[in-house]
Amino acid sequence: AEIPFNECLLGVEKEFEAIDGSKIKVKIPELTKHGESFVYKGKGMPHFNDNNIIGDYAIIINYKLPKSLTNEQKEKLKNF
Protein backbone atom coordinates (compact mmCIF):
# COMPACT_ATOMS: atom_id res chain seq x y z
CA ALA A 1 0.00 0.00 0.00
CA GLU A 2 1.28 3.46 -0.85
CA ILE A 3 0.73 5.73 2.12
CA PRO A 4 1.59 9.44 2.15
CA PHE A 5 4.78 10.07 4.13
CA ASN A 6 3.04 12.36 6.64
CA GLU A 7 0.49 9.63 7.46
CA CYS A 8 3.33 7.16 8.10
CA LEU A 9 4.91 9.68 10.47
CA LEU A 10 1.72 10.63 12.31
CA GLY A 11 -0.23 7.35 12.08
CA VAL A 12 -3.53 6.74 10.34
CA GLU A 13 -6.32 4.21 10.05
CA LYS A 14 -6.94 2.90 6.52
CA GLU A 15 -9.42 0.46 5.07
CA PHE A 16 -8.35 -2.16 2.51
CA GLU A 17 -10.34 -4.72 0.57
CA ALA A 18 -9.26 -8.34 1.04
CA ILE A 19 -9.32 -10.84 -1.81
CA ASP A 20 -12.69 -12.19 -0.62
CA GLY A 21 -14.18 -8.67 -0.81
CA SER A 22 -14.32 -8.11 2.95
CA LYS A 23 -12.99 -4.87 4.39
CA ILE A 24 -9.94 -4.83 6.65
CA LYS A 25 -9.30 -1.82 8.88
CA VAL A 26 -5.60 -1.30 9.43
CA LYS A 27 -4.30 0.98 12.15
CA ILE A 28 -0.95 2.19 10.87
CA PRO A 29 0.89 3.45 13.95
CA GLU A 30 2.96 6.62 13.99
CA LEU A 31 6.54 6.31 12.77
CA THR A 32 5.75 3.28 10.59
CA LYS A 33 8.82 2.32 8.59
CA HIS A 34 8.98 1.90 4.82
CA GLY A 35 8.58 -1.79 4.00
CA GLU A 36 6.87 -2.69 7.28
CA SER A 37 4.12 -5.27 6.83
CA PHE A 38 0.85 -6.15 8.51
CA VAL A 39 -0.41 -9.73 8.10
CA TYR A 40 -4.03 -10.86 8.43
CA LYS A 41 -4.50 -14.59 8.89
CA GLY A 42 -7.11 -16.29 6.73
CA LYS A 43 -7.82 -13.26 4.52
CA GLY A 44 -5.72 -14.29 1.50
CA MET A 45 -6.07 -16.68 -1.42
CA PRO A 46 -7.62 -20.13 -1.02
CA HIS A 47 -5.26 -23.10 -1.48
CA PHE A 48 -5.34 -24.32 -5.09
CA ASN A 49 -6.29 -27.90 -4.08
CA ASP A 50 -8.45 -27.20 -1.03
CA ASN A 51 -10.77 -24.18 -0.74
CA ASN A 52 -11.03 -24.82 3.01
CA ILE A 53 -7.41 -23.71 3.44
CA ILE A 54 -7.13 -19.93 3.19
CA GLY A 55 -3.81 -18.11 3.01
CA ASP A 56 -2.81 -14.91 4.73
CA TYR A 57 -3.16 -11.36 3.40
CA ALA A 58 -0.18 -9.05 3.82
CA ILE A 59 -0.12 -5.29 3.45
CA ILE A 60 3.35 -3.85 2.89
CA ILE A 61 3.74 -0.13 3.56
CA ASN A 62 5.48 2.02 0.98
CA TYR A 63 5.92 5.76 1.38
CA LYS A 64 4.18 7.86 -1.21
CA LEU A 65 6.25 11.00 -1.62
CA PRO A 66 4.94 14.13 -3.36
CA LYS A 67 6.24 14.92 -6.84
CA SER A 68 7.05 18.47 -5.78
CA LEU A 69 6.97 20.77 -2.76
CA THR A 70 5.91 24.37 -2.44
CA ASN A 71 8.34 26.87 -0.95
CA GLU A 72 6.14 27.02 2.16
CA GLN A 73 6.29 23.23 2.56
CA LYS A 74 10.06 23.27 2.12
CA GLU A 75 10.41 25.95 4.79
CA LYS A 76 8.19 24.02 7.22
CA LEU A 77 10.27 20.89 6.68
CA LYS A 78 13.49 22.80 7.29
CA ASN A 79 12.07 24.16 10.55
CA PHE A 80 10.84 20.73 11.58
XYZ file of C-alpha atoms in Angstrom:
80
model
C 0.000 0.000 0.000
C 1.279 3.455 -0.855
C 0.728 5.726 2.122
C 1.590 9.445 2.148
C 4.779 10.074 4.126
C 3.039 12.359 6.636
C 0.487 9.625 7.455
C 3.332 7.160 8.098
C 4.907 9.679 10.469
C 1.720 10.625 12.309
C -0.230 7.354 12.081
C -3.528 6.737 10.339
C -6.322 4.207 10.048
C -6.941 2.901 6.525
C -9.416 0.457 5.070
C -8.351 -2.156 2.508
C -10.335 -4.719 0.574
C -9.265 -8.338 1.044
C -9.322 -10.836 -1.811
C -12.687 -12.185 -0.618
C -14.184 -8.665 -0.808
C -14.321 -8.110 2.949
C -12.990 -4.866 4.394
C -9.941 -4.831 6.646
C -9.302 -1.815 8.879
C -5.604 -1.304 9.429
C -4.295 0.984 12.153
C -0.949 2.194 10.869
C 0.894 3.453 13.952
C 2.959 6.618 13.989
C 6.542 6.308 12.771
C 5.752 3.278 10.590
C 8.822 2.316 8.586
C 8.978 1.897 4.819
C 8.578 -1.792 4.001
C 6.867 -2.689 7.278
C 4.120 -5.267 6.827
C 0.848 -6.148 8.506
C -0.408 -9.735 8.102
C -4.029 -10.864 8.430
C -4.504 -14.591 8.894
C -7.110 -16.291 6.727
C -7.819 -13.256 4.520
C -5.723 -14.291 1.499
C -6.065 -16.684 -1.416
C -7.618 -20.134 -1.023
C -5.264 -23.099 -1.480
C -5.343 -24.315 -5.094
C -6.292 -27.904 -4.077
C -8.450 -27.198 -1.030
C -10.768 -24.179 -0.741
C -11.026 -24.817 3.011
C -7.414 -23.714 3.440
C -7.128 -19.931 3.186
C -3.809 -18.114 3.005
C -2.813 -14.906 4.732
C -3.162 -11.363 3.403
C -0.180 -9.052 3.823
C -0.119 -5.287 3.450
C 3.355 -3.847 2.895
C 3.743 -0.134 3.565
C 5.484 2.024 0.977
C 5.925 5.758 1.377
C 4.176 7.863 -1.208
C 6.246 11.002 -1.618
C 4.937 14.125 -3.365
C 6.241 14.921 -6.843
C 7.048 18.473 -5.781
C 6.967 20.773 -2.757
C 5.910 24.369 -2.441
C 8.335 26.871 -0.947
C 6.135 27.024 2.155
C 6.287 23.234 2.560
C 10.059 23.273 2.125
C 10.411 25.948 4.790
C 8.190 24.024 7.216
C 10.268 20.887 6.682
C 13.487 22.802 7.289
C 12.066 24.164 10.550
C 10.844 20.734 11.583
